[in-house]
mmCIF file of C-alpha atoms and ligand atoms in Angstrom:
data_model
loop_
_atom_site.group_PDB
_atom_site.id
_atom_site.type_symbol
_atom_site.label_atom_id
_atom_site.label_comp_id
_atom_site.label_asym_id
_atom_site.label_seq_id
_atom_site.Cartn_x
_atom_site.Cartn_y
_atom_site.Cartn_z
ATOM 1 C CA UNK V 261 0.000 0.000 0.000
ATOM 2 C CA UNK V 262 1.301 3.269 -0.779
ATOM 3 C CA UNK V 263 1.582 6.653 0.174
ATOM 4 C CA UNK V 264 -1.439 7.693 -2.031
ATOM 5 C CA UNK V 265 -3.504 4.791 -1.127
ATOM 6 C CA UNK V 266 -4.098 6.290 2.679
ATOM 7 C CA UNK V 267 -3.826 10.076 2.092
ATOM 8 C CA UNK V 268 -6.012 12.414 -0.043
ATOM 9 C CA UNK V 269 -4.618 12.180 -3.376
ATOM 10 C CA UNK V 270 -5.126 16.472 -3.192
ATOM 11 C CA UNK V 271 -4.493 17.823 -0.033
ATOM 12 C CA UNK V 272 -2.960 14.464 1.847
ATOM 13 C CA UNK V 273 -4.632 14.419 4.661
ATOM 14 C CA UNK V 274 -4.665 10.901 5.913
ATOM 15 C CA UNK V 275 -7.828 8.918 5.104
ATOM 16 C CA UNK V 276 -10.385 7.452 7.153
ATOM 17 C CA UNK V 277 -11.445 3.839 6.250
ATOM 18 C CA UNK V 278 -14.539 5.170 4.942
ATOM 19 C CA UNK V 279 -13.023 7.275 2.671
ATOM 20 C CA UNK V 280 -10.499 4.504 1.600
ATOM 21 C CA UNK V 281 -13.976 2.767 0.526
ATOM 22 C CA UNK V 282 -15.599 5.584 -1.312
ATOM 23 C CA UNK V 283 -12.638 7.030 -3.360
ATOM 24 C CA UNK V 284 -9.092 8.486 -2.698
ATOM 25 C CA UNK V 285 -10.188 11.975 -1.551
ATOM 26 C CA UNK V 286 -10.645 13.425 1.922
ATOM 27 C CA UNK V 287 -14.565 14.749 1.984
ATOM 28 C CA UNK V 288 -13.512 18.397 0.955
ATOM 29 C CA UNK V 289 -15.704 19.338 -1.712
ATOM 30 C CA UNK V 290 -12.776 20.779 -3.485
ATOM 31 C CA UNK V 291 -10.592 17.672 -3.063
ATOM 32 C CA UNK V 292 -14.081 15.733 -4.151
ATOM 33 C CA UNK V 293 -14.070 17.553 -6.815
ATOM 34 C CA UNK V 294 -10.562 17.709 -7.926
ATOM 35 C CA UNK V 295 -10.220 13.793 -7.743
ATOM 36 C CA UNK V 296 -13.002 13.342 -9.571
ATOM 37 C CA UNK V 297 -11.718 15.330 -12.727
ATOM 38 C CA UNK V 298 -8.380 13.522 -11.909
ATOM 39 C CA UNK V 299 -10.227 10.023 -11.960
ATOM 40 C CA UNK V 300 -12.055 11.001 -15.063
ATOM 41 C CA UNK V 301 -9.198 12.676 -16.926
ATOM 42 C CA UNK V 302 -7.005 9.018 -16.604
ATOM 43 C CA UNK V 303 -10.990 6.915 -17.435
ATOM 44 C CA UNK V 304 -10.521 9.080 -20.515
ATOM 45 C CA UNK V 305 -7.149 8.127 -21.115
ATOM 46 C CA UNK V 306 -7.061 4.584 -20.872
ATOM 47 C CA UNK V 307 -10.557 3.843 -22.694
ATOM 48 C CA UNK V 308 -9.105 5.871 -25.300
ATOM 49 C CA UNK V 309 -5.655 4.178 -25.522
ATOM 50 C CA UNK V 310 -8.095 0.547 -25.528
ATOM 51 C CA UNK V 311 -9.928 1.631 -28.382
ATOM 52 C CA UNK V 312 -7.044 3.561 -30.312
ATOM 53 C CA UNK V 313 -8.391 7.091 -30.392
ATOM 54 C CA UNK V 314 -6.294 10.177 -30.780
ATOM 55 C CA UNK V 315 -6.315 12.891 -28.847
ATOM 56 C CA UNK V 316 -8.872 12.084 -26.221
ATOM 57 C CA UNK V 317 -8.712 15.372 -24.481
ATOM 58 C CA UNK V 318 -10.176 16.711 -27.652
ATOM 59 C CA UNK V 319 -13.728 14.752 -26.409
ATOM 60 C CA UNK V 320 -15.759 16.628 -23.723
ATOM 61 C CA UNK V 321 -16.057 14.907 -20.501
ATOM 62 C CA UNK V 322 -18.899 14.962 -18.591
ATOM 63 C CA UNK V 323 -20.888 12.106 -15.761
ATOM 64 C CA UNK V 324 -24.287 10.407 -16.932
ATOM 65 C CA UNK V 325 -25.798 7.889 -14.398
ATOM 66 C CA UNK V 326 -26.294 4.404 -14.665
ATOM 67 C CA UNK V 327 -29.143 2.279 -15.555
ATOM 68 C CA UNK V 328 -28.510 -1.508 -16.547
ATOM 69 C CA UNK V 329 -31.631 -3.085 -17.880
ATOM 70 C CA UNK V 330 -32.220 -5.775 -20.788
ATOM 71 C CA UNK V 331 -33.985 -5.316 -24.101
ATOM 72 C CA UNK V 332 -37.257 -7.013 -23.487
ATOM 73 C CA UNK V 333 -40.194 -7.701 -25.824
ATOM 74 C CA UNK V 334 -42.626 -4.795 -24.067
ATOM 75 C CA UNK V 335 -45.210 -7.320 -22.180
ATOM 76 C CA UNK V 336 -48.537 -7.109 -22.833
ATOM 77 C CA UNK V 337 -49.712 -6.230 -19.628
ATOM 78 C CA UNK V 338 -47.747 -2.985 -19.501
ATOM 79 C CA UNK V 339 -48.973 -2.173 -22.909
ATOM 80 C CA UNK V 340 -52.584 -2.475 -21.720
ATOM 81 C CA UNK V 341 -51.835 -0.146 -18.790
ATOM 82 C CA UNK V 342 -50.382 2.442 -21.228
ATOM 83 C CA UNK V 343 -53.279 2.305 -23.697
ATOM 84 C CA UNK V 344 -55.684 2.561 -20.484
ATOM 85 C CA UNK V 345 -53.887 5.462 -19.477
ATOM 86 C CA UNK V 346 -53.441 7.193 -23.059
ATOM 87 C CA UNK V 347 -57.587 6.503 -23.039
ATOM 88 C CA UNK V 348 -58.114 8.386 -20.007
ATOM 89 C CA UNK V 349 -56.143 10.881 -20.888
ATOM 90 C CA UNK V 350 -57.671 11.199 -24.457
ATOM 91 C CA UNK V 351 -60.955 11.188 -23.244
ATOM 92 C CA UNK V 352 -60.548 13.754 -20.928
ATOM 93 C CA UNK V 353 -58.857 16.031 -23.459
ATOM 94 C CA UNK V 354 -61.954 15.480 -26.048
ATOM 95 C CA UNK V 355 -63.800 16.906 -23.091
ATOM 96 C CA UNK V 356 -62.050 19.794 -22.484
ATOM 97 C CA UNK V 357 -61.088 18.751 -19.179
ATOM 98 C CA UNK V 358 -57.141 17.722 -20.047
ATOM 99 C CA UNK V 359 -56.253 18.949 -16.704
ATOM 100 C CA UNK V 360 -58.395 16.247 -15.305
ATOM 101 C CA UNK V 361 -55.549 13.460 -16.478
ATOM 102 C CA UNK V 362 -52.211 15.556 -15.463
ATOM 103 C CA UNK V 363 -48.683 14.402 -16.627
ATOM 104 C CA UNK V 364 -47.234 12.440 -14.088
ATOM 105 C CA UNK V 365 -44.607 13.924 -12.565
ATOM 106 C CA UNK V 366 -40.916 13.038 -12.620
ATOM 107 C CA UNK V 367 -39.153 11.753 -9.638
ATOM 108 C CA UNK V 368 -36.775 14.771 -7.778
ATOM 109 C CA UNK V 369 -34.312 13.894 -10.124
ATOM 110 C CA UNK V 370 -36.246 14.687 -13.086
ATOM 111 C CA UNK V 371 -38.148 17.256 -11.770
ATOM 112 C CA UNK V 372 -35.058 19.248 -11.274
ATOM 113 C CA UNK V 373 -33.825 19.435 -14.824
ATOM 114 C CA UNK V 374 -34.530 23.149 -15.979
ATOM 115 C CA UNK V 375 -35.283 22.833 -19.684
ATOM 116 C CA UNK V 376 -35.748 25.587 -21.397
ATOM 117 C CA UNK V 377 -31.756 26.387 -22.199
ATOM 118 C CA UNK V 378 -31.297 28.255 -24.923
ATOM 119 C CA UNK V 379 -31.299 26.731 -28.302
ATOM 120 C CA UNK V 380 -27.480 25.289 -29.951
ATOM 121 C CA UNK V 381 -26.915 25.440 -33.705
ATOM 122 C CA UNK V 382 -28.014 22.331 -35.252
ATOM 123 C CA UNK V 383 -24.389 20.503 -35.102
ATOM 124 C CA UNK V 384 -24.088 21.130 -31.353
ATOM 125 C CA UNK V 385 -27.798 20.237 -31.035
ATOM 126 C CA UNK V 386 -26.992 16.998 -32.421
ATOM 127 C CA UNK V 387 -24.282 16.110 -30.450
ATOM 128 C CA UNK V 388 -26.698 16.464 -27.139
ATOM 129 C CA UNK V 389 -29.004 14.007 -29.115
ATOM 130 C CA UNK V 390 -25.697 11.322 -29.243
ATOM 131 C CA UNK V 391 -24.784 12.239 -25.288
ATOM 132 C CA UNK V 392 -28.202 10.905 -24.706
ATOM 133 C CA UNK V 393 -27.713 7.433 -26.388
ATOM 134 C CA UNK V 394 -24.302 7.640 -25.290
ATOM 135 C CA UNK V 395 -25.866 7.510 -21.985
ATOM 136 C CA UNK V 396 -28.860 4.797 -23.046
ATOM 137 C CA UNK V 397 -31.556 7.129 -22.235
ATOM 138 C CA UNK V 398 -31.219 6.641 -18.437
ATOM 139 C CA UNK V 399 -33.431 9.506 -17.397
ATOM 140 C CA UNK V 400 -36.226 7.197 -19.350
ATOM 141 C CA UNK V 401 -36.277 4.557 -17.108
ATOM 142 C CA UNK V 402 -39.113 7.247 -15.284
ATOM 143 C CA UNK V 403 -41.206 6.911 -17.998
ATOM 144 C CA UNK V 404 -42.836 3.769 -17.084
ATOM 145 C CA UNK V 405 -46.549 3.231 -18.440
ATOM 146 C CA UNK V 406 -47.355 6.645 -19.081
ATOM 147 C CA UNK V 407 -44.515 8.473 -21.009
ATOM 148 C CA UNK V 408 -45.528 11.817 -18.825
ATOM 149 C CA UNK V 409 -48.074 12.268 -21.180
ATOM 150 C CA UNK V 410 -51.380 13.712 -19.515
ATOM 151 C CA UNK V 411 -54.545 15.238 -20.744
ATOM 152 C CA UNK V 412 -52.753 18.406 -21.810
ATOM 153 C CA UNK V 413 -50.924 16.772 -24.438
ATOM 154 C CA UNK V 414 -53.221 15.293 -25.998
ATOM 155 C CA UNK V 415 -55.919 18.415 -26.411
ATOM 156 C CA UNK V 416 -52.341 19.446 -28.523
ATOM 157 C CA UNK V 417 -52.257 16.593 -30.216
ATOM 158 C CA UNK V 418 -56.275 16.631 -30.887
ATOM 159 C CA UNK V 419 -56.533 20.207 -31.751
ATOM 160 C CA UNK V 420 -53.789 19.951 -34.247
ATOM 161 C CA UNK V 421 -55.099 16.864 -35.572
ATOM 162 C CA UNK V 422 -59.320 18.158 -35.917
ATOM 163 C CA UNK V 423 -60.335 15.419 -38.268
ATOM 164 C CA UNK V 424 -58.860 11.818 -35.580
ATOM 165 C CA UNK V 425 -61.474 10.986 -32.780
ATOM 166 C CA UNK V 426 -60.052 10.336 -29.143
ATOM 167 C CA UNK V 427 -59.373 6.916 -30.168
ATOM 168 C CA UNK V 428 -57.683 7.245 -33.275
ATOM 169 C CA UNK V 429 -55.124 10.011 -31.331
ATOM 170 C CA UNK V 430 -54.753 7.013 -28.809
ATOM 171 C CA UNK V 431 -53.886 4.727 -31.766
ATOM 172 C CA UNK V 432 -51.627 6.763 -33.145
ATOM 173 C CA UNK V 433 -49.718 6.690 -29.755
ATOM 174 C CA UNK V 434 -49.970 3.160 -30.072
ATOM 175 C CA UNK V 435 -48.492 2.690 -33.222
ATOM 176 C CA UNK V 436 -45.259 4.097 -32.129
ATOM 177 C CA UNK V 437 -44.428 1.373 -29.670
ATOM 178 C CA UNK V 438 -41.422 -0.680 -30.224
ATOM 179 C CA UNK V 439 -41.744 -3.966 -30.122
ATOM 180 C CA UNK V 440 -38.593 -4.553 -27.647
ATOM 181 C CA UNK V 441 -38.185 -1.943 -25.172
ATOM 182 C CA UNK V 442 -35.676 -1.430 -22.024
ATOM 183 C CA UNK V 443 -37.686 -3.624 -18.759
ATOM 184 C CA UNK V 444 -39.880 -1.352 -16.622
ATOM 185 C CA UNK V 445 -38.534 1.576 -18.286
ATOM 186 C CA UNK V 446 -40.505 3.818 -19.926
ATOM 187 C CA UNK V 447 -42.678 1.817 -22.912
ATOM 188 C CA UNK V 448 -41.527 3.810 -25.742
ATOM 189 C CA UNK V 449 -37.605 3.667 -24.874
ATOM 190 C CA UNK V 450 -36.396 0.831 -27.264
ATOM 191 C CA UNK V 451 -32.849 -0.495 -27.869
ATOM 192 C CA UNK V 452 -31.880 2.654 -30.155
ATOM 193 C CA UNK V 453 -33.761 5.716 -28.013
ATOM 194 C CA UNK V 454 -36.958 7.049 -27.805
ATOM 195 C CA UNK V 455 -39.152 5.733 -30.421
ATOM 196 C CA UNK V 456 -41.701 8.366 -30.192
ATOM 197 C CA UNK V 457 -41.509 11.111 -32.852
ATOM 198 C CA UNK V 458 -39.933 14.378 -30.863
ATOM 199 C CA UNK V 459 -42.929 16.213 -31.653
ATOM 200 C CA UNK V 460 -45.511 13.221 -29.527
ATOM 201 C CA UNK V 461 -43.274 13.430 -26.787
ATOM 202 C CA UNK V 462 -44.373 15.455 -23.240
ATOM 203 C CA UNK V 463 -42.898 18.538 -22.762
ATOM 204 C CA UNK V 464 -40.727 17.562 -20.026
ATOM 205 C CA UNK V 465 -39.149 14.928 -22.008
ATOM 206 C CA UNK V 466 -38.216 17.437 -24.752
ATOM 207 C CA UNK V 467 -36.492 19.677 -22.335
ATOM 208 C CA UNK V 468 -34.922 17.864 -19.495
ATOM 209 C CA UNK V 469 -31.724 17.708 -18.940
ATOM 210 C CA UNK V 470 -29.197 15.850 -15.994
ATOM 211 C CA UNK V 471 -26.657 17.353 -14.833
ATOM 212 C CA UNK V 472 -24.096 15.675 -17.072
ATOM 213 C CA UNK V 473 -25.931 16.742 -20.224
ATOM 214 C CA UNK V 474 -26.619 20.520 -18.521
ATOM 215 C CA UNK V 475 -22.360 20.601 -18.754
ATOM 216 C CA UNK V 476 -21.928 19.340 -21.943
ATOM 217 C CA UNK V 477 -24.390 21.644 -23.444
ATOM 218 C CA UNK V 478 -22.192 24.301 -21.710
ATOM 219 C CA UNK V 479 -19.129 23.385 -23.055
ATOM 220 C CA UNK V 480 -20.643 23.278 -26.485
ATOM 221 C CA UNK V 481 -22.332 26.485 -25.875
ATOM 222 C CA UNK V 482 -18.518 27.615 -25.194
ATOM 223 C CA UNK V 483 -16.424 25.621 -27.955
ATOM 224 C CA UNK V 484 -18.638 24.726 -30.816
ATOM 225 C CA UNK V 485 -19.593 21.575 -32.129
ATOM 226 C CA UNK V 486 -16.934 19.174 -30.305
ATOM 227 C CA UNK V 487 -17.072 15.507 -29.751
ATOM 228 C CA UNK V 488 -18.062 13.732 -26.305
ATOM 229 C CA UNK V 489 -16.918 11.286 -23.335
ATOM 230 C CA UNK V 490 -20.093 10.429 -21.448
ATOM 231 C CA UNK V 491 -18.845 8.586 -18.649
ATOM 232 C CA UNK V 492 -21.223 6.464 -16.775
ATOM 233 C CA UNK V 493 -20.970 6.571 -12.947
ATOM 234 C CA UNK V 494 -22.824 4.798 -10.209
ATOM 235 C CA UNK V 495 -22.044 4.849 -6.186
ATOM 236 C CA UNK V 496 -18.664 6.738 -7.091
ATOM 237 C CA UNK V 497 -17.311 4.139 -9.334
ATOM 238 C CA UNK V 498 -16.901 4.290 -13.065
ATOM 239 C CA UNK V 499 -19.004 1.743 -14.592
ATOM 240 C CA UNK V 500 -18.062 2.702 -18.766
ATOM 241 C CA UNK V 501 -18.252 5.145 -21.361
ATOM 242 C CA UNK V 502 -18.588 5.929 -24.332
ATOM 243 C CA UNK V 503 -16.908 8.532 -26.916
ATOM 244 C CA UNK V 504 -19.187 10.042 -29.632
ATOM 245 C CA UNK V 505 -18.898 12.713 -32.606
ATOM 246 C CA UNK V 506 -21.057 13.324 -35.103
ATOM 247 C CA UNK V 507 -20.892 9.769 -36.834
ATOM 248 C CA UNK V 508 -19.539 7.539 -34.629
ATOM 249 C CA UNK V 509 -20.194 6.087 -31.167
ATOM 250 C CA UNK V 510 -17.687 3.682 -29.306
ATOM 251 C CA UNK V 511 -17.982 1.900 -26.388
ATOM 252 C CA UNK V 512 -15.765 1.003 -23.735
ATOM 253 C CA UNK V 513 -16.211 -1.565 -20.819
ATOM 254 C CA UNK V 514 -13.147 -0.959 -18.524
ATOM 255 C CA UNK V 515 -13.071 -4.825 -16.823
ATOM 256 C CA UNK V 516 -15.258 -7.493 -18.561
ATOM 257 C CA UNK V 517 -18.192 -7.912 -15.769
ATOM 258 C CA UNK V 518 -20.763 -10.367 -16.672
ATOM 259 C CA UNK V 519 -23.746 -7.888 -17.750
ATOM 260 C CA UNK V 520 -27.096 -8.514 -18.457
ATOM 261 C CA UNK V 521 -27.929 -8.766 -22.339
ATOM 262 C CA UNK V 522 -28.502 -5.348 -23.797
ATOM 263 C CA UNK V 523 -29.261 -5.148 -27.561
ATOM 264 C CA UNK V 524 -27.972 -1.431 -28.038
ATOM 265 C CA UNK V 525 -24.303 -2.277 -28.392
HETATM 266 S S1 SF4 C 210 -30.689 13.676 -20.052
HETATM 267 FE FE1 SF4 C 210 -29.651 12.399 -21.594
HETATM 268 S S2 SF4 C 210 -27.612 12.069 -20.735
HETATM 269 FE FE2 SF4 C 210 -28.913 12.754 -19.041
HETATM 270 S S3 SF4 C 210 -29.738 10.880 -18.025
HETATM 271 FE FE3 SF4 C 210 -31.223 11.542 -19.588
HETATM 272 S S4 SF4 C 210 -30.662 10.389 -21.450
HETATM 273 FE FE4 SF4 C 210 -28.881 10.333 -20.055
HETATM 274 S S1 SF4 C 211 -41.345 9.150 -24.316
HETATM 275 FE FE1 SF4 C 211 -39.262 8.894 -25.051
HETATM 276 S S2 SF4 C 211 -38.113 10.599 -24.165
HETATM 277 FE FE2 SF4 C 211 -40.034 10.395 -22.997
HETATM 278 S S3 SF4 C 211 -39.528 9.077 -21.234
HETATM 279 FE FE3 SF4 C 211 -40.303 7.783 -22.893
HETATM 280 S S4 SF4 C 211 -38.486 7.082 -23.972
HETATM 281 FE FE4 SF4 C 211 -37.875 8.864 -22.747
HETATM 282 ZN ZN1 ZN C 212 -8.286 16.452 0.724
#
């Protein structure tokens, strides 16, 4: 064991067995910090050395959390609670009483993502779109049998489509399913993202954002349209990551656990 095993890598102040457990910082927030960027910066390196890329501190780094679920075939029971839910919904918007069916909330987590950032040209906007399936869409997993679609959303969707009856707007919802989705995520998130046309989606799907996403969008904001490292984190331990530009995504696994079958490569 050495010297940097039992003292804070920053400030090297000896370390309690505690924080031996969690990390190789003292609990400073500033030393947190630091080794974090520190931990990330060398992730960065050596998944990029593994997969023989360039220059990786030309790729953005930023923390997505982690969700590990299989691709499923969407059961059918789920798929009856979501069309019982769209009806109620529907129903109540053909009424004029959308309020009546509100959009379930998101958990604290979600509810905390601001939205409403200020638009990116259409490059940088596009590299957001490949953090999220970087990340798999964790933020999804919320979703569940209802999509946070209420009664609001679909008066918009039935006042912009006059001539569909309540249950063809439900139908049309319905024909967007996939037929493999993410288990007990939300029913539209399938093995490539969100199958759901952006314009279906709720509102708060369209403009949440984690944290991790919040910086990138920052840095892009800042530098222009440059490539990512979404690195996914969980109990503060890298789990994997993944570097993306605009055509490519790559993948990397640092030691070979034994995970549960996921279809989205
Ligand atoms: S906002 Fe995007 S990057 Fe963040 S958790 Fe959701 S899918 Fe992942
Ligand atoms: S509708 Fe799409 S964006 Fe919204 S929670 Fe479901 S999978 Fe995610
Ligand atoms: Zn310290």
């Amino acid at each position: 064991m050495t010297l940097m095993d039992t003292h804070c890598i920053v400030c090297g102040t000896r370390l309690t067995l505690h924080q031996r457990a969690r990390g190789r910082s003292c609990d400073g927030w500033r030393c947190r910090e630091q080794a974090l960027g520190r931990a990330l910066e060398a992730h960065r390196a050596e998944a990029a050395a593994a997969l023989g890329i360039d220059r990786p501190a030309d790729y953005a780094l930023f923390v997505v959390p982690r969700s590990e679920r299989p691709v499923v075939p969407l059961p059918a029971p789920r798929k009856r609670k979501f069309r019982a839910h769209l009806r109620r919904a529907a129903a109540a918007a053909a009424r004029g009483e959308g309020e009546a069916v509100p959009a379930p909330e998101g958990p604290a987590e979600v509810a905390e993502g601001e939205g409403g950032s200020a638009p990116l040209p259409e490059a940088e906007t596009r590299l957001l779109g490949r953090a999220c399936a970087a990340c798999r869409g964790t933020c999804c997993r919320h979703g569940r049998e209802h999509a946070f679609l209420g009664g609001l959303r679909l008066a918009r969707y039935l006042a912009a489509h006059p001539d569909e009856t309540p249950e063809q707007a439900v139908a049309a919802y319905l024909a967007y399913l996939p037929e493999e989705s993410f288990e007990d995520a939300c029913v539209y998130q399938g093995a490539r993202g969100c199958t759901l046309p952006r314009e279906l989606r709720a509102d708060l799907c369209n403009a949440y954002e984690c944290a991790g996403l919040k910086s990138y969008r920052r840095h892009l904001a800042k530098h222009g349209p440059v490539p990512g490292c979404a690195v996914v984190r969980e109990d503060n331990r890298i789990a994997r990551s993944a570097f993306f530009d605009a055509g490519r995504l790559r993948r990397y696994e640092p030691a070979a656990r034994p995970a549960r079958r996921s279809r989205n490569g």
